[in-house]
Amino acid sequence: MSEANQASEQQTTMYDWIGGEEGVRKLVNRFYDIMDSDEEAKTIRAMHKDDLTNIRDGLFEYLSGWLGGPPLYVAKHGSPCITKQHKPFKIDQQASNAWMHCMQQAMKDVDIDEKYRDMLTPAFQRICDTLMNHH
């Protein structure tokens, strides 16, 4: 890779690579549309309120900062303690798998480049592993 390429790559983040604000919003909306309709996601859909509007905004704000874009969530709510937020719910391997299924399908559906999907998948998986609390 030439030095010029490296310099320009250092200034960009995953947030930019997947389309910035619009890209993240599309991903989040697709993710919850899949969760809302996919048989495999029934268990995790049941953990959410009927109206997904607030949670769509919350995940959008969280992922915006997590992916290297504007830290919208922190600006609005302070530092996120996602473990605590998920404590009331039984998050086991099946729930983790269902969440990952929705996110992987959403990434494909909104045409995130395969190389970025390959980078994001293990990162999302680490979040899921952190949130599992069934022991």
PDB file of C-alpha atoms in Angstrom:
ATOM      1  CA  MET A   1       0.000   0.000   0.000  1.00  0.00           C
ATOM      2  CA  SER A   2       1.452   3.405  -0.912  1.00  0.00           C
ATOM      3  CA  GLU A   3       2.047   6.027   1.766  1.00  0.00           C
ATOM      4  CA  ALA A   4      -0.549   8.344   0.243  1.00  0.00           C
ATOM      5  CA  ASN A   5      -3.177   5.627   0.644  1.00  0.00           C
ATOM      6  CA  GLN A   6      -2.222   5.048   4.254  1.00  0.00           C
ATOM      7  CA  ALA A   7      -2.479   8.741   5.091  1.00  0.00           C
ATOM      8  CA  SER A   8      -5.973   9.060   3.660  1.00  0.00           C
ATOM      9  CA  GLU A   9      -7.098   5.811   5.281  1.00  0.00           C
ATOM     10  CA  GLN A  10      -6.004   6.963   8.716  1.00  0.00           C
ATOM     11  CA  GLN A  11      -8.392   9.888   8.497  1.00  0.00           C
ATOM     12  CA  THR A  12     -11.386   7.750   7.788  1.00  0.00           C
ATOM     13  CA  THR A  13     -13.296   5.459  10.093  1.00  0.00           C
ATOM     14  CA  MET A  14     -15.668   2.568   9.720  1.00  0.00           C
ATOM     15  CA  TYR A  15     -18.411   5.195  10.113  1.00  0.00           C
ATOM     16  CA  ASP A  16     -17.231   6.847   6.884  1.00  0.00           C
ATOM     17  CA  TRP A  17     -16.645   3.553   5.094  1.00  0.00           C
ATOM     18  CA  ILE A  18     -20.202   2.357   5.576  1.00  0.00           C
ATOM     19  CA  GLY A  19     -21.752   5.642   4.478  1.00  0.00           C
ATOM     20  CA  GLY A  20     -21.673   8.001   7.460  1.00  0.00           C
ATOM     21  CA  GLU A  21     -24.908   9.072   9.110  1.00  0.00           C
ATOM     22  CA  GLU A  22     -27.107   7.823   6.294  1.00  0.00           C
ATOM     23  CA  GLY A  23     -25.304   4.482   6.140  1.00  0.00           C
ATOM     24  CA  VAL A  24     -25.591   3.871   9.879  1.00  0.00           C
ATOM     25  CA  ARG A  25     -29.266   4.907   9.917  1.00  0.00           C
ATOM     26  CA  LYS A  26     -30.012   2.527   7.021  1.00  0.00           C
ATOM     27  CA  LEU A  27     -28.212  -0.315   8.789  1.00  0.00           C
ATOM     28  CA  VAL A  28     -30.086   0.227  12.059  1.00  0.00           C
ATOM     29  CA  ASN A  29     -33.472   0.517  10.368  1.00  0.00           C
ATOM     30  CA  ARG A  30     -32.867  -2.638   8.338  1.00  0.00           C
ATOM     31  CA  PHE A  31     -31.640  -4.449  11.460  1.00  0.00           C
ATOM     32  CA  TYR A  32     -34.872  -3.715  13.345  1.00  0.00           C
ATOM     33  CA  ASP A  33     -37.039  -4.455  10.295  1.00  0.00           C
ATOM     34  CA  ILE A  34     -35.441  -7.908  10.149  1.00  0.00           C
ATOM     35  CA  MET A  35     -35.831  -8.385  13.905  1.00  0.00           C
ATOM     36  CA  ASP A  36     -39.487  -7.410  13.545  1.00  0.00           C
ATOM     37  CA  SER A  37     -40.228  -9.972  10.850  1.00  0.00           C
ATOM     38  CA  ASP A  38     -37.742 -12.843  11.091  1.00  0.00           C
ATOM     39  CA  GLU A  39     -38.800 -16.060  12.784  1.00  0.00           C
ATOM     40  CA  GLU A  40     -35.249 -16.579  14.108  1.00  0.00           C
ATOM     41  CA  ALA A  41     -35.415 -13.269  15.967  1.00  0.00           C
ATOM     42  CA  LYS A  42     -38.674 -13.880  17.854  1.00  0.00           C
ATOM     43  CA  THR A  43     -36.983 -14.286  21.233  1.00  0.00           C
ATOM     44  CA  ILE A  44     -35.057 -11.033  21.013  1.00  0.00           C
ATOM     45  CA  ARG A  45     -37.951  -9.133  19.424  1.00  0.00           C
ATOM     46  CA  ALA A  46     -39.994 -10.053  22.506  1.00  0.00           C
ATOM     47  CA  MET A  47     -37.426  -8.265  24.704  1.00  0.00           C
ATOM     48  CA  HIS A  48     -38.246  -4.959  22.991  1.00  0.00           C
ATOM     49  CA  LYS A  49     -41.242  -2.662  23.299  1.00  0.00           C
ATOM     50  CA  ASP A  50     -43.916  -2.814  20.617  1.00  0.00           C
ATOM     51  CA  ASP A  51     -42.788   0.551  19.319  1.00  0.00           C
ATOM     52  CA  LEU A  52     -39.185   0.347  18.150  1.00  0.00           C
ATOM     53  CA  THR A  53     -38.747   4.097  17.484  1.00  0.00           C
ATOM     54  CA  ASN A  54     -36.699   4.921  20.594  1.00  0.00           C
ATOM     55  CA  ILE A  55     -34.519   1.847  20.387  1.00  0.00           C
ATOM     56  CA  ARG A  56     -33.805   2.553  16.696  1.00  0.00           C
ATOM     57  CA  ASP A  57     -32.605   6.019  17.688  1.00  0.00           C
ATOM     58  CA  GLY A  58     -30.615   4.618  20.600  1.00  0.00           C
ATOM     59  CA  LEU A  59     -28.767   2.039  18.515  1.00  0.00           C
ATOM     60  CA  PHE A  60     -28.179   4.600  15.769  1.00  0.00           C
ATOM     61  CA  GLU A  61     -26.688   7.054  18.291  1.00  0.00           C
ATOM     62  CA  TYR A  62     -24.611   4.327  19.941  1.00  0.00           C
ATOM     63  CA  LEU A  63     -23.255   2.889  16.675  1.00  0.00           C
ATOM     64  CA  SER A  64     -22.492   6.356  15.359  1.00  0.00           C
ATOM     65  CA  GLY A  65     -19.892   6.825  18.113  1.00  0.00           C
ATOM     66  CA  TRP A  66     -18.841   3.166  18.222  1.00  0.00           C
ATOM     67  CA  LEU A  67     -18.005   3.249  14.516  1.00  0.00           C
ATOM     68  CA  GLY A  68     -15.918   6.410  14.882  1.00  0.00           C
ATOM     69  CA  GLY A  69     -18.510   9.009  13.916  1.00  0.00           C
ATOM     70  CA  PRO A  70     -20.106  11.675  16.126  1.00  0.00           C
ATOM     71  CA  PRO A  71     -20.574  10.409  19.730  1.00  0.00           C
ATOM     72  CA  LEU A  72     -24.301  11.159  19.674  1.00  0.00           C
ATOM     73  CA  TYR A  73     -25.213   8.711  22.425  1.00  0.00           C
ATOM     74  CA  VAL A  74     -22.652  10.048  24.891  1.00  0.00           C
ATOM     75  CA  ALA A  75     -23.645  13.625  24.073  1.00  0.00           C
ATOM     76  CA  LYS A  76     -27.283  12.835  24.893  1.00  0.00           C
ATOM     77  CA  HIS A  77     -27.085  10.230  27.673  1.00  0.00           C
ATOM     78  CA  GLY A  78     -23.539  10.196  28.990  1.00  0.00           C
ATOM     79  CA  SER A  79     -21.329   7.148  28.757  1.00  0.00           C
ATOM     80  CA  PRO A  80     -23.311   4.050  27.785  1.00  0.00           C
ATOM     81  CA  CYS A  81     -23.311   1.113  30.160  1.00  0.00           C
ATOM     82  CA  ILE A  82     -24.714  -1.404  27.738  1.00  0.00           C
ATOM     83  CA  THR A  83     -24.195  -4.310  30.135  1.00  0.00           C
ATOM     84  CA  LYS A  84     -26.444  -2.708  32.730  1.00  0.00           C
ATOM     85  CA  GLN A  85     -29.074  -1.807  30.147  1.00  0.00           C
ATOM     86  CA  HIS A  86     -29.314  -5.436  29.060  1.00  0.00           C
ATOM     87  CA  LYS A  87     -29.237  -6.982  32.567  1.00  0.00           C
ATOM     88  CA  PRO A  88     -33.035  -7.366  32.921  1.00  0.00           C
ATOM     89  CA  PHE A  89     -33.121  -9.634  29.871  1.00  0.00           C
ATOM     90  CA  LYS A  90     -32.025 -13.232  29.579  1.00  0.00           C
ATOM     91  CA  ILE A  91     -29.303 -13.025  26.970  1.00  0.00           C
ATOM     92  CA  ASP A  92     -28.018 -16.481  26.177  1.00  0.00           C
ATOM     93  CA  GLN A  93     -26.232 -17.978  23.186  1.00  0.00           C
ATOM     94  CA  GLN A  94     -29.500 -18.276  21.278  1.00  0.00           C
ATOM     95  CA  ALA A  95     -30.286 -14.581  21.832  1.00  0.00           C
ATOM     96  CA  SER A  96     -26.745 -13.622  20.854  1.00  0.00           C
ATOM     97  CA  ASN A  97     -26.991 -15.749  17.693  1.00  0.00           C
ATOM     98  CA  ALA A  98     -30.363 -14.207  16.801  1.00  0.00           C
ATOM     99  CA  TRP A  99     -28.966 -10.673  17.212  1.00  0.00           C
ATOM    100  CA  MET A 100     -25.938 -11.533  15.071  1.00  0.00           C
ATOM    101  CA  HIS A 101     -28.198 -13.133  12.446  1.00  0.00           C
ATOM    102  CA  CYS A 102     -30.214  -9.895  12.164  1.00  0.00           C
ATOM    103  CA  MET A 103     -27.110  -7.689  12.047  1.00  0.00           C
ATOM    104  CA  GLN A 104     -25.304  -9.829   9.457  1.00  0.00           C
ATOM    105  CA  GLN A 105     -28.399  -9.916   7.264  1.00  0.00           C
ATOM    106  CA  ALA A 106     -28.875  -6.155   7.686  1.00  0.00           C
ATOM    107  CA  MET A 107     -25.257  -5.473   6.670  1.00  0.00           C
ATOM    108  CA  LYS A 108     -25.772  -7.526   3.501  1.00  0.00           C
ATOM    109  CA  ASP A 109     -29.151  -5.949   2.739  1.00  0.00           C
ATOM    110  CA  VAL A 110     -27.814  -2.387   2.919  1.00  0.00           C
ATOM    111  CA  ASP A 111     -24.857  -3.389   0.711  1.00  0.00           C
ATOM    112  CA  ILE A 112     -22.027  -2.903   3.164  1.00  0.00           C
ATOM    113  CA  ASP A 113     -18.895  -4.084   1.378  1.00  0.00           C
ATOM    114  CA  GLU A 114     -17.913  -7.626   2.311  1.00  0.00           C
ATOM    115  CA  LYS A 115     -14.488  -6.562   3.609  1.00  0.00           C
ATOM    116  CA  TYR A 116     -16.153  -4.168   6.083  1.00  0.00           C
ATOM    117  CA  ARG A 117     -18.712  -6.818   7.056  1.00  0.00           C
ATOM    118  CA  ASP A 118     -15.794  -9.149   7.778  1.00  0.00           C
ATOM    119  CA  MET A 119     -14.276  -6.500  10.053  1.00  0.00           C
ATOM    120  CA  LEU A 120     -17.550  -5.599  11.783  1.00  0.00           C
ATOM    121  CA  THR A 121     -18.822  -9.119  12.400  1.00  0.00           C
ATOM    122  CA  PRO A 122     -16.210 -10.070  15.048  1.00  0.00           C
ATOM    123  CA  ALA A 123     -16.579  -6.635  16.666  1.00  0.00           C
ATOM    124  CA  PHE A 124     -20.371  -7.053  16.923  1.00  0.00           C
ATOM    125  CA  GLN A 125     -19.788 -10.598  18.186  1.00  0.00           C
ATOM    126  CA  ARG A 126     -17.593  -9.251  20.998  1.00  0.00           C
ATOM    127  CA  ILE A 127     -20.420  -6.937  22.073  1.00  0.00           C
ATOM    128  CA  CYS A 128     -22.834  -9.887  22.097  1.00  0.00           C
ATOM    129  CA  ASP A 129     -20.385 -11.989  24.124  1.00  0.00           C
ATOM    130  CA  THR A 130     -20.033  -9.165  26.648  1.00  0.00           C
ATOM    131  CA  LEU A 131     -23.805  -8.877  27.060  1.00  0.00           C
ATOM    132  CA  MET A 132     -24.482 -12.559  27.634  1.00  0.00           C
ATOM    133  CA  ASN A 133     -25.646 -12.896  31.198  1.00  0.00           C
ATOM    134  CA  HIS A 134     -27.273 -16.281  31.560  1.00  0.00           C
ATOM    135  CA  HIS A 135     -24.617 -17.779  33.876  1.00  0.00           C
TER     136      HIS A 135
END
